[in-house]
JSON list of C-alpha atoms in Angstrom, two decimals:
[
{"chain": "A", "resi": 271, "resn": "VAL", "atom": "CA", "xyz": [-10.03, 28.84, 15.66]},
{"chain": "A", "resi": 272, "resn": "GLY", "atom": "CA", "xyz": [-8.53, 25.35, 15.92]},
{"chain": "A", "resi": 273, "resn": "ALA", "atom": "CA", "xyz": [-9.62, 22.10, 14.35]},
{"chain": "A", "resi": 274, "resn": "ALA", "atom": "CA", "xyz": [-11.71, 21.10, 17.37]},
{"chain": "A", "resi": 275, "resn": "SER", "atom": "CA", "xyz": [-13.64, 24.38, 17.20]},
{"chain": "A", "resi": 276, "resn": "LEU", "atom": "CA", "xyz": [-14.12, 24.16, 13.45]},
{"chain": "A", "resi": 277, "resn": "PHE", "atom": "CA", "xyz": [-15.71, 20.72, 13.86]},
{"chain": "A", "resi": 278, "resn": "PHE", "atom": "CA", "xyz": [-18.83, 22.10, 15.48]},
{"chain": "A", "resi": 279, "resn": "TYR", "atom": "CA", "xyz": [-19.35, 24.63, 12.69]},
{"chain": "A", "resi": 280, "resn": "PHE", "atom": "CA", "xyz": [-19.07, 21.88, 10.10]},
{"chain": "A", "resi": 281, "resn": "ALA", "atom": "CA", "xyz": [-21.61, 19.70, 11.89]},
{"chain": "A", "resi": 282, "resn": "ALA", "atom": "CA", "xyz": [-24.09, 22.56, 11.86]},
{"chain": "A", "resi": 283, "resn": "ASP", "atom": "CA", "xyz": [-24.42, 22.48, 8.06]},
{"chain": "A", "resi": 284, "resn": "GLU", "atom": "CA", "xyz": [-27.63, 20.44, 7.90]},
{"chain": "A", "resi": 285, "resn": "SER", "atom": "CA", "xyz": [-27.88, 20.76, 4.11]},
{"chain": "A", "resi": 286, "resn": "ALA", "atom": "CA", "xyz": [-24.56, 18.96, 3.77]},
{"chain": "A", "resi": 287, "resn": "ILE", "atom": "CA", "xyz": [-25.78, 16.21, 6.07]},
{"chain": "A", "resi": 288, "resn": "GLU", "atom": "CA", "xyz": [-28.99, 15.82, 4.08]},
{"chain": "A", "resi": 289, "resn": "SER", "atom": "CA", "xyz": [-27.07, 15.50, 0.80]},
{"chain": "A", "resi": 290, "resn": "VAL", "atom": "CA", "xyz": [-25.16, 12.54, 2.23]},
{"chain": "A", "resi": 291, "resn": "LYS", "atom": "CA", "xyz": [-28.19, 10.30, 1.84]},
{"chain": "A", "resi": 292, "resn": "THR", "atom": "CA", "xyz": [-28.12, 10.65, -1.96]},
{"chain": "A", "resi": 293, "resn": "THR", "atom": "CA", "xyz": [-24.41, 9.89, -2.39]},
{"chain": "A", "resi": 294, "resn": "GLU", "atom": "CA", "xyz": [-23.86, 6.70, -0.38]},
{"chain": "A", "resi": 295, "resn": "SER", "atom": "CA", "xyz": [-25.92, 4.25, -2.45]},
{"chain": "A", "resi": 296, "resn": "SER", "atom": "CA", "xyz": [-23.91, 2.32, -5.00]},
{"chain": "A", "resi": 297, "resn": "GLU", "atom": "CA", "xyz": [-24.74, 2.38, -8.72]},
{"chain": "A", "resi": 298, "resn": "GLY", "atom": "CA", "xyz": [-21.52, 0.68, -9.79]},
{"chain": "A", "resi": 299, "resn": "LEU", "atom": "CA", "xyz": [-17.87, 1.65, -9.84]},
{"chain": "A", "resi": 300, "resn": "MET", "atom": "CA", "xyz": [-17.39, 5.21, -11.06]},
{"chain": "A", "resi": 301, "resn": "THR", "atom": "CA", "xyz": [-14.41, 6.94, -12.64]},
{"chain": "A", "resi": 302, "resn": "TRP", "atom": "CA", "xyz": [-12.00, 8.66, -10.21]},
{"chain": "A", "resi": 303, "resn": "PRO", "atom": "CA", "xyz": [-13.10, 12.22, -11.17]},
{"chain": "A", "resi": 304, "resn": "ARG", "atom": "CA", "xyz": [-16.69, 11.32, -10.24]},
{"chain": "A", "resi": 305, "resn": "TYR", "atom": "CA", "xyz": [-15.59, 10.25, -6.75]},
{"chain": "A", "resi": 306, "resn": "LEU", "atom": "CA", "xyz": [-13.75, 13.55, -6.40]},
{"chain": "A", "resi": 307, "resn": "ASP", "atom": "CA", "xyz": [-16.94, 15.35, -7.43]},
{"chain": "A", "resi": 308, "resn": "LEU", "atom": "CA", "xyz": [-18.50, 14.10, -4.19]},
{"chain": "A", "resi": 309, "resn": "LEU", "atom": "CA", "xyz": [-16.07, 16.39, -2.33]},
{"chain": "A", "resi": 310, "resn": "LYS", "atom": "CA", "xyz": [-16.89, 19.59, -4.23]},
{"chain": "A", "resi": 311, "resn": "SER", "atom": "CA", "xyz": [-19.68, 20.68, -1.91]},
{"chain": "A", "resi": 312, "resn": "ALA", "atom": "CA", "xyz": [-17.23, 20.65, 1.02]},
{"chain": "A", "resi": 313, "resn": "ASP", "atom": "CA", "xyz": [-16.10, 24.13, -0.03]},
{"chain": "A", "resi": 314, "resn": "ASP", "atom": "CA", "xyz": [-19.55, 25.41, 0.98]},
{"chain": "A", "resi": 315, "resn": "LEU", "atom": "CA", "xyz": [-18.53, 24.79, 4.60]},
{"chain": "A", "resi": 316, "resn": "THR", "atom": "CA", "xyz": [-16.45, 27.97, 4.38]},
{"chain": "A", "resi": 317, "resn": "ASN", "atom": "CA", "xyz": [-19.70, 29.90, 4.75]},
{"chain": "A", "resi": 318, "resn": "VAL", "atom": "CA", "xyz": [-20.45, 28.40, 8.18]},
{"chain": "A", "resi": 319, "resn": "THR", "atom": "CA", "xyz": [-17.08, 29.29, 9.75]},
{"chain": "A", "resi": 320, "resn": "LEU", "atom": "CA", "xyz": [-16.64, 32.34, 11.98]},
{"chain": "A", "resi": 321, "resn": "GLU", "atom": "CA", "xyz": [-14.83, 34.31, 9.29]},
{"chain": "A", "resi": 322, "resn": "PRO", "atom": "CA", "xyz": [-15.74, 33.14, 5.76]},
{"chain": "A", "resi": 323, "resn": "SER", "atom": "CA", "xyz": [-13.56, 35.84, 4.18]},
{"chain": "A", "resi": 324, "resn": "SER", "atom": "CA", "xyz": [-10.44, 34.85, 6.13]},
{"chain": "A", "resi": 325, "resn": "SER", "atom": "CA", "xyz": [-7.75, 33.08, 4.11]},
{"chain": "A", "resi": 326, "resn": "GLN", "atom": "CA", "xyz": [-6.36, 31.63, 7.33]},
{"chain": "A", "resi": 327, "resn": "ILE", "atom": "CA", "xyz": [-9.68, 30.09, 8.33]},
{"chain": "A", "resi": 328, "resn": "ARG", "atom": "CA", "xyz": [-10.19, 28.74, 4.82]},
{"chain": "A", "resi": 329, "resn": "ALA", "atom": "CA", "xyz": [-6.72, 27.20, 4.85]},
{"chain": "A", "resi": 330, "resn": "GLU", "atom": "CA", "xyz": [-7.44, 25.55, 8.20]},
{"chain": "A", "resi": 331, "resn": "LEU", "atom": "CA", "xyz": [-10.73, 24.24, 6.78]},
{"chain": "A", "resi": 332, "resn": "TYR", "atom": "CA", "xyz": [-8.90, 22.64, 3.85]},
{"chain": "A", "resi": 333, "resn": "ARG", "atom": "CA", "xyz": [-6.36, 21.15, 6.23]},
{"chain": "A", "resi": 334, "resn": "GLN", "atom": "CA", "xyz": [-9.13, 19.63, 8.32]},
{"chain": "A", "resi": 335, "resn": "LEU", "atom": "CA", "xyz": [-10.87, 18.21, 5.27]},
{"chain": "A", "resi": 336, "resn": "ALA", "atom": "CA", "xyz": [-7.62, 16.44, 4.35]},
{"chain": "A", "resi": 337, "resn": "MET", "atom": "CA", "xyz": [-7.37, 15.18, 7.93]},
{"chain": "A", "resi": 338, "resn": "ASN", "atom": "CA", "xyz": [-10.95, 13.91, 7.82]},
{"chain": "A", "resi": 339, "resn": "LEU", "atom": "CA", "xyz": [-10.25, 11.93, 4.67]},
{"chain": "A", "resi": 340, "resn": "ALA", "atom": "CA", "xyz": [-7.13, 10.39, 6.21]},
{"chain": "A", "resi": 341, "resn": "SER", "atom": "CA", "xyz": [-8.91, 9.38, 9.41]},
{"chain": "A", "resi": 342, "resn": "GLY", "atom": "CA", "xyz": [-11.98, 8.17, 7.52]},
{"chain": "A", "resi": 343, "resn": "TYR", "atom": "CA", "xyz": [-9.91, 5.78, 5.40]},
{"chain": "A", "resi": 344, "resn": "PHE", "atom": "CA", "xyz": [-9.08, 3.77, 8.53]},
{"chain": "A", "resi": 345, "resn": "LEU", "atom": "CA", "xyz": [-12.75, 3.59, 9.53]},
{"chain": "A", "resi": 346, "resn": "TYR", "atom": "CA", "xyz": [-13.98, 2.38, 6.14]},
{"chain": "A", "resi": 347, "resn": "PHE", "atom": "CA", "xyz": [-11.10, 0.29, 4.82]},
{"chain": "A", "resi": 348, "resn": "GLN", "atom": "CA", "xyz": [-8.93, -1.10, 7.63]},
{"chain": "A", "resi": 349, "resn": "SER", "atom": "CA", "xyz": [-11.30, -3.59, 9.21]},
{"chain": "A", "resi": 350, "resn": "ASP", "atom": "CA", "xyz": [-14.90, -4.58, 9.83]},
{"chain": "A", "resi": 351, "resn": "SER", "atom": "CA", "xyz": [-16.86, -6.47, 12.47]},
{"chain": "A", "resi": 352, "resn": "ARG", "atom": "CA", "xyz": [-15.99, -9.84, 10.87]},
{"chain": "A", "resi": 353, "resn": "TYR", "atom": "CA", "xyz": [-12.24, -9.17, 11.03]},
{"chain": "A", "resi": 354, "resn": "PRO", "atom": "CA", "xyz": [-11.87, -6.50, 13.73]},
{"chain": "A", "resi": 355, "resn": "ASP", "atom": "CA", "xyz": [-8.72, -4.54, 14.41]},
{"chain": "A", "resi": 356, "resn": "TRP", "atom": "CA", "xyz": [-7.88, -1.39, 16.34]},
{"chain": "A", "resi": 357, "resn": "MET", "atom": "CA", "xyz": [-7.88, 1.73, 14.18]},
{"chain": "A", "resi": 358, "resn": "PRO", "atom": "CA", "xyz": [-6.22, 5.02, 15.17]},
{"chain": "A", "resi": 359, "resn": "PHE", "atom": "CA", "xyz": [-9.02, 7.52, 15.75]},
{"chain": "A", "resi": 360, "resn": "LEU", "atom": "CA", "xyz": [-8.09, 10.66, 17.72]},
{"chain": "A", "resi": 361, "resn": "ASN", "atom": "CA", "xyz": [-4.51, 11.51, 18.61]},
{"chain": "A", "resi": 362, "resn": "SER", "atom": "CA", "xyz": [-1.80, 14.11, 17.99]},
{"chain": "A", "resi": 363, "resn": "VAL", "atom": "CA", "xyz": [-2.40, 13.87, 14.21]},
{"chain": "A", "resi": 364, "resn": "PHE", "atom": "CA", "xyz": [-6.20, 13.48, 14.05]},
{"chain": "A", "resi": 365, "resn": "THR", "atom": "CA", "xyz": [-6.78, 16.42, 16.36]},
{"chain": "A", "resi": 366, "resn": "LEU", "atom": "CA", "xyz": [-10.44, 16.44, 17.37]},
{"chain": "A", "resi": 367, "resn": "GLN", "atom": "CA", "xyz": [-9.87, 15.08, 20.87]},
{"chain": "A", "resi": 368, "resn": "PRO", "atom": "CA", "xyz": [-10.55, 17.46, 23.79]},
{"chain": "A", "resi": 369, "resn": "ASN", "atom": "CA", "xyz": [-7.37, 16.54, 25.71]},
{"chain": "A", "resi": 370, "resn": "PRO", "atom": "CA", "xyz": [-3.91, 16.51, 24.05]},
{"chain": "A", "resi": 371, "resn": "ASP", "atom": "CA", "xyz": [-2.77, 13.84, 26.53]},
{"chain": "A", "resi": 372, "resn": "ASP", "atom": "CA", "xyz": [-5.39, 11.40, 25.21]},
{"chain": "A", "resi": 373, "resn": "THR", "atom": "CA", "xyz": [-5.15, 8.93, 22.35]},
{"chain": "A", "resi": 374, "resn": "TYR", "atom": "CA", "xyz": [-8.12, 6.94, 21.04]},
{"chain": "A", "resi": 375, "resn": "TRP", "atom": "CA", "xyz": [-8.46, 3.68, 19.13]},
{"chain": "A", "resi": 376, "resn": "VAL", "atom": "CA", "xyz": [-11.68, 2.17, 17.80]},
{"chain": "A", "resi": 377, "resn": "ALA", "atom": "CA", "xyz": [-12.68, -1.28, 16.56]},
{"chain": "A", "resi": 378, "resn": "PRO", "atom": "CA", "xyz": [-15.91, -2.34, 14.77]},
{"chain": "A", "resi": 379, "resn": "LEU", "atom": "CA", "xyz": [-18.27, -4.84, 16.39]},
{"chain": "A", "resi": 380, "resn": "ASP", "atom": "CA", "xyz": [-21.26, -6.94, 15.44]},
{"chain": "A", "resi": 381, "resn": "PRO", "atom": "CA", "xyz": [-23.67, -6.73, 18.40]},
{"chain": "A", "resi": 382, "resn": "ASP", "atom": "CA", "xyz": [-24.58, -10.38, 17.78]},
{"chain": "A", "resi": 383, "resn": "GLY", "atom": "CA", "xyz": [-20.95, -11.50, 17.82]},
{"chain": "A", "resi": 384, "resn": "THR", "atom": "CA", "xyz": [-18.57, -12.76, 20.48]},
{"chain": "A", "resi": 385, "resn": "TYR", "atom": "CA", "xyz": [-15.18, -11.09, 20.88]},
{"chain": "A", "resi": 386, "resn": "ARG", "atom": "CA", "xyz": [-12.06, -11.41, 22.99]},
{"chain": "A", "resi": 387, "resn": "ILE", "atom": "CA", "xyz": [-9.77, -8.51, 23.93]},
{"chain": "A", "resi": 388, "resn": "VAL", "atom": "CA", "xyz": [-6.34, -9.34, 25.34]},
{"chain": "A", "resi": 389, "resn": "GLY", "atom": "CA", "xyz": [-3.43, -7.12, 26.26]},
{"chain": "A", "resi": 390, "resn": "THR", "atom": "CA", "xyz": [-1.34, -5.52, 28.96]},
{"chain": "A", "resi": 391, "resn": "ARG", "atom": "CA", "xyz": [-2.48, -2.56, 31.04]},
{"chain": "A", "resi": 392, "resn": "GLY", "atom": "CA", "xyz": [0.77, -0.56, 30.83]},
{"chain": "A", "resi": 393, "resn": "SER", "atom": "CA", "xyz": [1.38, 2.31, 33.23]},
{"chain": "A", "resi": 394, "resn": "VAL", "atom": "CA", "xyz": [-0.47, 5.24, 31.63]},
{"chain": "A", "resi": 395, "resn": "ARG", "atom": "CA", "xyz": [-2.83, 7.04, 34.00]},
{"chain": "A", "resi": 396, "resn": "ILE", "atom": "CA", "xyz": [-6.09, 6.10, 32.28]},
{"chain": "A", "resi": 397, "resn": "VAL", "atom": "CA", "xyz": [-7.16, 3.18, 30.06]},
{"chain": "A", "resi": 398, "resn": "THR", "atom": "CA", "xyz": [-10.90, 3.01, 29.42]},
{"chain": "A", "resi": 399, "resn": "PHE", "atom": "CA", "xyz": [-13.22, 1.24, 26.98]},
{"chain": "A", "resi": 400, "resn": "LEU", "atom": "CA", "xyz": [-16.53, 2.60, 25.66]},
{"chain": "A", "resi": 401, "resn": "LEU", "atom": "CA", "xyz": [-19.10, 0.56, 23.75]},
{"chain": "A", "resi": 402, "resn": "SER", "atom": "CA", "xyz": [-20.87, 2.70, 21.17]},
{"chain": "A", "resi": 403, "resn": "GLY", "atom": "CA", "xyz": [-23.54, 2.56, 18.53]},
{"chain": "A", "resi": 404, "resn": "GLU", "atom": "CA", "xyz": [-22.17, 5.58, 16.72]},
{"chain": "A", "resi": 405, "resn": "VAL", "atom": "CA", "xyz": [-18.71, 6.63, 15.55]},
{"chain": "A", "resi": 406, "resn": "MET", "atom": "CA", "xyz": [-18.30, 10.34, 14.94]},
{"chain": "A", "resi": 407, "resn": "GLY", "atom": "CA", "xyz": [-18.52, 11.00, 11.21]},
{"chain": "A", "resi": 408, "resn": "THR", "atom": "CA", "xyz": [-20.35, 7.80, 10.28]},
{"chain": "A", "resi": 409, "resn": "SER", "atom": "CA", "xyz": [-23.83, 8.65, 11.59]},
{"chain": "A", "resi": 410, "resn": "ASP", "atom": "CA", "xyz": [-26.37, 11.20, 10.31]},
{"chain": "A", "resi": 411, "resn": "GLU", "atom": "CA", "xyz": [-28.12, 11.15, 13.69]},
{"chain": "A", "resi": 412, "resn": "LEU", "atom": "CA", "xyz": [-24.98, 11.96, 15.67]},
{"chain": "A", "resi": 413, "resn": "ALA", "atom": "CA", "xyz": [-23.90, 14.67, 13.21]},
{"chain": "A", "resi": 414, "resn": "GLU", "atom": "CA", "xyz": [-27.30, 16.35, 13.44]},
{"chain": "A", "resi": 415, "resn": "MET", "atom": "CA", "xyz": [-27.25, 16.12, 17.24]},
{"chain": "A", "resi": 416, "resn": "LEU", "atom": "CA", "xyz": [-23.85, 17.80, 17.45]},
{"chain": "A", "resi": 417, "resn": "GLY", "atom": "CA", "xyz": [-24.83, 20.41, 14.90]},
{"chain": "A", "resi": 418, "resn": "LYS", "atom": "CA", "xyz": [-27.95, 21.44, 16.81]},
{"chain": "A", "resi": 419, "resn": "ASP", "atom": "CA", "xyz": [-26.35, 21.44, 20.25]},
{"chain": "A", "resi": 420, "resn": "ALA", "atom": "CA", "xyz": [-22.64, 20.84, 20.57]},
{"chain": "A", "resi": 421, "resn": "GLU", "atom": "CA", "xyz": [-22.91, 20.84, 24.38]},
{"chain": "A", "resi": 422, "resn": "ARG", "atom": "CA", "xyz": [-25.70, 18.27, 24.57]},
{"chain": "A", "resi": 423, "resn": "PRO", "atom": "CA", "xyz": [-24.61, 15.08, 26.35]},
{"chain": "A", "resi": 424, "resn": "ALA", "atom": "CA", "xyz": [-24.48, 11.82, 24.43]},
{"chain": "A", "resi": 425, "resn": "THR", "atom": "CA", "xyz": [-27.71, 9.86, 24.30]},
{"chain": "A", "resi": 426, "resn": "SER", "atom": "CA", "xyz": [-28.01, 6.33, 25.62]},
{"chain": "A", "resi": 427, "resn": "ALA", "atom": "CA", "xyz": [-28.88, 5.18, 22.09]},
{"chain": "A", "resi": 428, "resn": "ALA", "atom": "CA", "xyz": [-25.49, 6.36, 20.84]},
{"chain": "A", "resi": 429, "resn": "TYR", "atom": "CA", "xyz": [-23.35, 5.12, 23.72]},
{"chain": "A", "resi": 430, "resn": "GLY", "atom": "CA", "xyz": [-23.42, 2.00, 25.83]},
{"chain": "A", "resi": 431, "resn": "SER", "atom": "CA", "xyz": [-21.40, 0.77, 28.77]},
{"chain": "A", "resi": 432, "resn": "PHE", "atom": "CA", "xyz": [-18.16, 2.31, 30.02]},
{"chain": "A", "resi": 433, "resn": "HIS", "atom": "CA", "xyz": [-15.35, 0.14, 31.42]},
{"chain": "A", "resi": 434, "resn": "ASP", "atom": "CA", "xyz": [-12.13, 0.96, 33.23]},
{"chain": "A", "resi": 435, "resn": "ALA", "atom": "CA", "xyz": [-9.16, -1.36, 32.63]},
{"chain": "A", "resi": 436, "resn": "ASN", "atom": "CA", "xyz": [-8.33, -1.12, 36.34]},
{"chain": "A", "resi": 437, "resn": "GLU", "atom": "CA", "xyz": [-11.50, -3.08, 37.07]},
{"chain": "A", "resi": 438, "resn": "LEU", "atom": "CA", "xyz": [-10.25, -6.07, 35.08]},
{"chain": "A", "resi": 439, "resn": "THR", "atom": "CA", "xyz": [-8.38, -9.02, 36.57]},
{"chain": "A", "resi": 440, "resn": "LEU", "atom": "CA", "xyz": [-4.75, -8.07, 35.93]},
{"chain": "A", "resi": 441, "resn": "GLY", "atom": "CA", "xyz": [-1.77, -10.42, 35.95]},
{"chain": "A", "resi": 442, "resn": "GLN", "atom": "CA", "xyz": [1.61, -9.66, 37.47]},
{"chain": "A", "resi": 443, "resn": "ALA", "atom": "CA", "xyz": [2.73, -7.84, 34.31]},
{"chain": "A", "resi": 444, "resn": "GLY", "atom": "CA", "xyz": [-0.64, -6.15, 33.87]},
{"chain": "A", "resi": 445, "resn": "GLU", "atom": "CA", "xyz": [-1.92, -8.69, 31.35]},
{"chain": "A", "resi": 446, "resn": "PHE", "atom": "CA", "xyz": [-5.69, -9.01, 30.92]},
{"chain": "A", "resi": 447, "resn": "GLU", "atom": "CA", "xyz": [-8.34, -10.88, 28.93]},
{"chain": "A", "resi": 448, "resn": "VAL", "atom": "CA", "xyz": [-12.03, -10.03, 28.61]},
{"chain": "A", "resi": 449, "resn": "LEU", "atom": "CA", "xyz": [-14.87, -11.50, 26.54]},
{"chain": "A", "resi": 450, "resn": "LEU", "atom": "CA", "xyz": [-17.70, -9.49, 24.96]},
{"chain": "A", "resi": 451, "resn": "SER", "atom": "CA", "xyz": [-21.02, -11.09, 23.98]},
{"chain": "A", "resi": 452, "resn": "ARG", "atom": "CA", "xyz": [-24.78, -10.59, 24.21]},
{"chain": "A", "resi": 453, "resn": "GLN", "atom": "CA", "xyz": [-25.16, -13.30, 26.87]},
{"chain": "A", "resi": 454, "resn": "HIS", "atom": "CA", "xyz": [-22.69, -14.46, 29.48]},
{"chain": "A", "resi": 455, "resn": "PRO", "atom": "CA", "xyz": [-20.88, -17.58, 28.13]},
{"chain": "A", "resi": 456, "resn": "GLU", "atom": "CA", "xyz": [-22.01, -20.66, 30.01]},
{"chain": "A", "resi": 457, "resn": "GLY", "atom": "CA", "xyz": [-19.35, -21.92, 32.39]},
{"chain": "A", "resi": 458, "resn": "TYR", "atom": "CA", "xyz": [-17.02, -18.96, 31.78]},
{"chain": "A", "resi": 459, "resn": "SER", "atom": "CA", "xyz": [-15.58, -17.48, 34.98]},
{"chain": "A", "resi": 460, "resn": "GLY", "atom": "CA", "xyz": [-13.24, -14.82, 33.58]},
{"chain": "A", "resi": 461, "resn": "ASP", "atom": "CA", "xyz": [-13.86, -11.13, 32.93]},
{"chain": "A", "resi": 462, "resn": "TRP", "atom": "CA", "xyz": [-16.87, -10.48, 30.69]},
{"chain": "A", "resi": 463, "resn": "TRP", "atom": "CA", "xyz": [-18.65, -7.40, 29.33]},
{"chain": "A", "resi": 464, "resn": "ALA", "atom": "CA", "xyz": [-22.17, -7.48, 27.94]},
{"chain": "A", "resi": 465, "resn": "LEU", "atom": "CA", "xyz": [-22.52, -6.43, 24.30]},
{"chain": "A", "resi": 466, "resn": "PRO", "atom": "CA", "xyz": [-25.99, -4.85, 24.09]},
{"chain": "A", "resi": 467, "resn": "ALA", "atom": "CA", "xyz": [-28.05, -4.65, 20.91]},
{"chain": "A", "resi": 468, "resn": "GLY", "atom": "CA", "xyz": [-27.12, -1.69, 18.74]},
{"chain": "A", "resi": 469, "resn": "MET", "atom": "CA", "xyz": [-23.51, -1.41, 19.90]},
{"chain": "A", "resi": 470, "resn": "THR", "atom": "CA", "xyz": [-21.37, -1.50, 16.75]},
{"chain": "A", "resi": 471, "resn": "SER", "atom": "CA", "xyz": [-17.96, -0.30, 17.96]},
{"chain": "A", "resi": 472, "resn": "ILE", "atom": "CA", "xyz": [-15.67, -0.16, 20.96]},
{"chain": "A", "resi": 473, "resn": "MET", "atom": "CA", "xyz": [-13.34, 2.74, 21.69]},
{"chain": "A", "resi": 474, "resn": "VAL", "atom": "CA", "xyz": [-10.20, 2.70, 23.82]},
{"chain": "A", "resi": 475, "resn": "ARG", "atom": "CA", "xyz": [-8.90, 5.87, 25.45]},
{"chain": "A", "resi": 476, "resn": "GLN", "atom": "CA", "xyz": [-5.44, 6.22, 26.98]},
{"chain": "A", "resi": 477, "resn": "ARG", "atom": "CA", "xyz": [-4.27, 9.26, 28.92]},
{"chain": "A", "resi": 478, "resn": "SER", "atom": "CA", "xyz": [-0.64, 9.86, 29.74]},
{"chain": "A", "resi": 479, "resn": "TYR", "atom": "CA", "xyz": [0.62, 12.17, 32.49]},
{"chain": "A", "resi": 480, "resn": "ASP", "atom": "CA", "xyz": [4.33, 11.55, 31.92]},
{"chain": "A", "resi": 481, "resn": "TRP", "atom": "CA", "xyz": [5.01, 10.56, 28.31]},
{"chain": "A", "resi": 482, "resn": "SER", "atom": "CA", "xyz": [8.73, 9.97, 28.89]},
{"chain": "A", "resi": 483, "resn": "VAL", "atom": "CA", "xyz": [8.17, 7.42, 31.68]},
{"chain": "A", "resi": 484, "resn": "GLU", "atom": "CA", "xyz": [4.76, 5.78, 31.30]},
{"chain": "A", "resi": 485, "resn": "ARG", "atom": "CA", "xyz": [4.20, 2.69, 29.14]},
{"chain": "A", "resi": 486, "resn": "ASP", "atom": "CA", "xyz": [1.26, 2.57, 26.73]},
{"chain": "A", "resi": 487, "resn": "ALA", "atom": "CA", "xyz": [-1.30, -0.19, 27.06]},
{"chain": "A", "resi": 488, "resn": "ARG", "atom": "CA", "xyz": [-1.16, -2.89, 24.39]},
{"chain": "A", "resi": 489, "resn": "PHE", "atom": "CA", "xyz": [-4.30, -4.63, 23.23]},
{"chain": "A", "resi": 490, "resn": "ALA", "atom": "CA", "xyz": [-5.63, -6.91, 20.51]},
{"chain": "A", "resi": 491, "resn": "ILE", "atom": "CA", "xyz": [-9.15, -7.98, 19.54]},
{"chain": "A", "resi": 492, "resn": "GLU", "atom": "CA", "xyz": [-10.49, -11.05, 17.75]},
{"chain": "A", "resi": 493, "resn": "ARG", "atom": "CA", "xyz": [-13.90, -12.43, 16.90]},
{"chain": "A", "resi": 494, "resn": "LEU", "atom": "CA", "xyz": [-14.60, -15.89, 18.32]},
{"chain": "A", "resi": 495, "resn": "ASP", "atom": "CA", "xyz": [-18.00, -16.96, 17.03]},
{"chain": "A", "resi": 496, "resn": "GLN", "atom": "CA", "xyz": [-17.00, -17.20, 13.35]},
{"chain": "A", "resi": 497, "resn": "VAL", "atom": "CA", "xyz": [-13.85, -19.28, 13.80]},
{"chain": "A", "resi": 498, "resn": "SER", "atom": "CA", "xyz": [-13.90, -22.44, 11.68]},
{"chain": "A", "resi": 499, "resn": "SER", "atom": "CA", "xyz": [-11.65, -25.49, 11.80]},
{"chain": "A", "resi": 500, "resn": "LYS", "atom": "CA", "xyz": [-9.63, -23.89, 9.00]},
{"chain": "A", "resi": 501, "resn": "ARG", "atom": "CA", "xyz": [-9.04, -20.26, 9.89]},
{"chain": "A", "resi": 502, "resn": "GLN", "atom": "CA", "xyz": [-9.91, -18.07, 6.90]},
{"chain": "A", "resi": 503, "resn": "LEU", "atom": "CA", "xyz": [-7.89, -15.10, 5.79]},
{"chain": "A", "resi": 504, "resn": "LYS", "atom": "CA", "xyz": [-9.59, -11.75, 5.45]},
{"chain": "A", "resi": 505, "resn": "PRO", "atom": "CA", "xyz": [-11.13, -11.82, 1.95]},
{"chain": "A", "resi": 506, "resn": "ARG", "atom": "CA", "xyz": [-10.21, -9.39, -0.80]},
{"chain": "A", "resi": 507, "resn": "MET", "atom": "CA", "xyz": [-12.68, -6.52, -1.16]},
{"chain": "A", "resi": 508, "resn": "THR", "atom": "CA", "xyz": [-14.84, -6.70, -4.26]},
{"chain": "A", "resi": 509, "resn": "ALA", "atom": "CA", "xyz": [-15.16, -3.76, -6.63]},
{"chain": "A", "resi": 510, "resn": "GLU", "atom": "CA", "xyz": [-18.69, -3.24, -5.33]},
{"chain": "A", "resi": 511, "resn": "GLU", "atom": "CA", "xyz": [-17.51, -3.08, -1.71]},
{"chain": "A", "resi": 512, "resn": "ILE", "atom": "CA", "xyz": [-14.76, -0.60, -2.57]},
{"chain": "A", "resi": 513, "resn": "ASP", "atom": "CA", "xyz": [-17.25, 1.55, -4.48]},
{"chain": "A", "resi": 514, "resn": "VAL", "atom": "CA", "xyz": [-19.66, 1.68, -1.53]},
{"chain": "A", "resi": 515, "resn": "ARG", "atom": "CA", "xyz": [-16.89, 2.55, 0.92]},
{"chain": "A", "resi": 516, "resn": "LEU", "atom": "CA", "xyz": [-15.48, 5.28, -1.32]},
{"chain": "A", "resi": 517, "resn": "ARG", "atom": "CA", "xyz": [-18.95, 6.81, -1.60]},
{"chain": "A", "resi": 518, "resn": "LYS", "atom": "CA", "xyz": [-19.34, 6.70, 2.17]},
{"chain": "A", "resi": 519, "resn": "LEU", "atom": "CA", "xyz": [-15.92, 8.28, 2.72]},
{"chain": "A", "resi": 520, "resn": "PHE", "atom": "CA", "xyz": [-16.08, 11.03, 0.08]},
{"chain": "A", "resi": 521, "resn": "GLY", "atom": "CA", "xyz": [-19.81, 11.69, 0.07]},
{"chain": "A", "resi": 522, "resn": "GLY", "atom": "CA", "xyz": [-20.74, 10.98, 3.69]},
{"chain": "A", "resi": 523, "resn": "TYR", "atom": "CA", "xyz": [-17.99, 10.94, 6.30]},
{"chain": "A", "resi": 524, "resn": "THR", "atom": "CA", "xyz": [-16.34, 14.20, 5.20]},
{"chain": "A", "resi": 525, "resn": "ALA", "atom": "CA", "xyz": [-19.66, 16.05, 5.00]},
{"chain": "A", "resi": 526, "resn": "ARG", "atom": "CA", "xyz": [-20.71, 14.92, 8.50]},
{"chain": "A", "resi": 527, "resn": "LEU", "atom": "CA", "xyz": [-17.50, 16.19, 10.07]}
]
C-alpha cells in the first residue's frame, strides 16, 4: 500500500477531522511539547489502515505523517494572499499525485484581489492552471468528502475554472502574461482570467513526457491591487500568527490528510 493509497484511509477517520475544530483556535503561544501533543492522536490512524498489525504499514504511515508536516509547512508559512508565491505541492517527494510525470505548485489568492502571472511556457507536454476554493489538507469539507467517497468528483464549490497555458498569447520564446481579477480591468486587452468569489488558491500542473529533453515552465505571481508608491516588504510574522499557523499545521492539516 503506497502513500497515495494510504491517503484515502486517513481521510476516512472522521473523528480525527472533528477534533481539528478544537485545536486550531489560538489561546496564546504554547510551549513546544504542547504543540507536539497535537500530533499524538495521529497514531490512531494506524487502526484505519488495511493491516493495523503490520510493522511495514505502520512505518509507511509514520513516513507519510512526516511528509505531510513537510508539505504543510509550505502551505502555512511560505506565503499568503497578500504576498503570494508558488509553493511546491505534489511532486516526486510529496507523493500524493496520481501521475509520477506530474509536478504541482500552488499559490494563495484573495478572491477580491488582482494578480498578475508571468512566465515562459517551456516545452513540457502539459501546463495547466486550476482555480480552487480548497487545498487538500486545509479544508474540513474536502477531507470529509474524500473520506466518504474517494471516487466522488470534485464539487463546483471546491474548484473553479481550468485554464491551459496553450490558450494564452505566447511570445516567440513562449513568454506569457495573464491578469486575474473579479471584473475585467477596464481598457485591458491582454489575457485575463476571472477570479470568482470563493476561489482562494491557484494550482499549476506540469507533465513531462521526456524529462531529459523538455524544459519546465517558469512562472511568477504578484498581487497588483495592494501596491503602494513605496513597495512594502513582507512583514515579520507576529507570535500570534505563528501560534495560529502551528496549531493549523500540527492539529489540523496532518489530521485531515
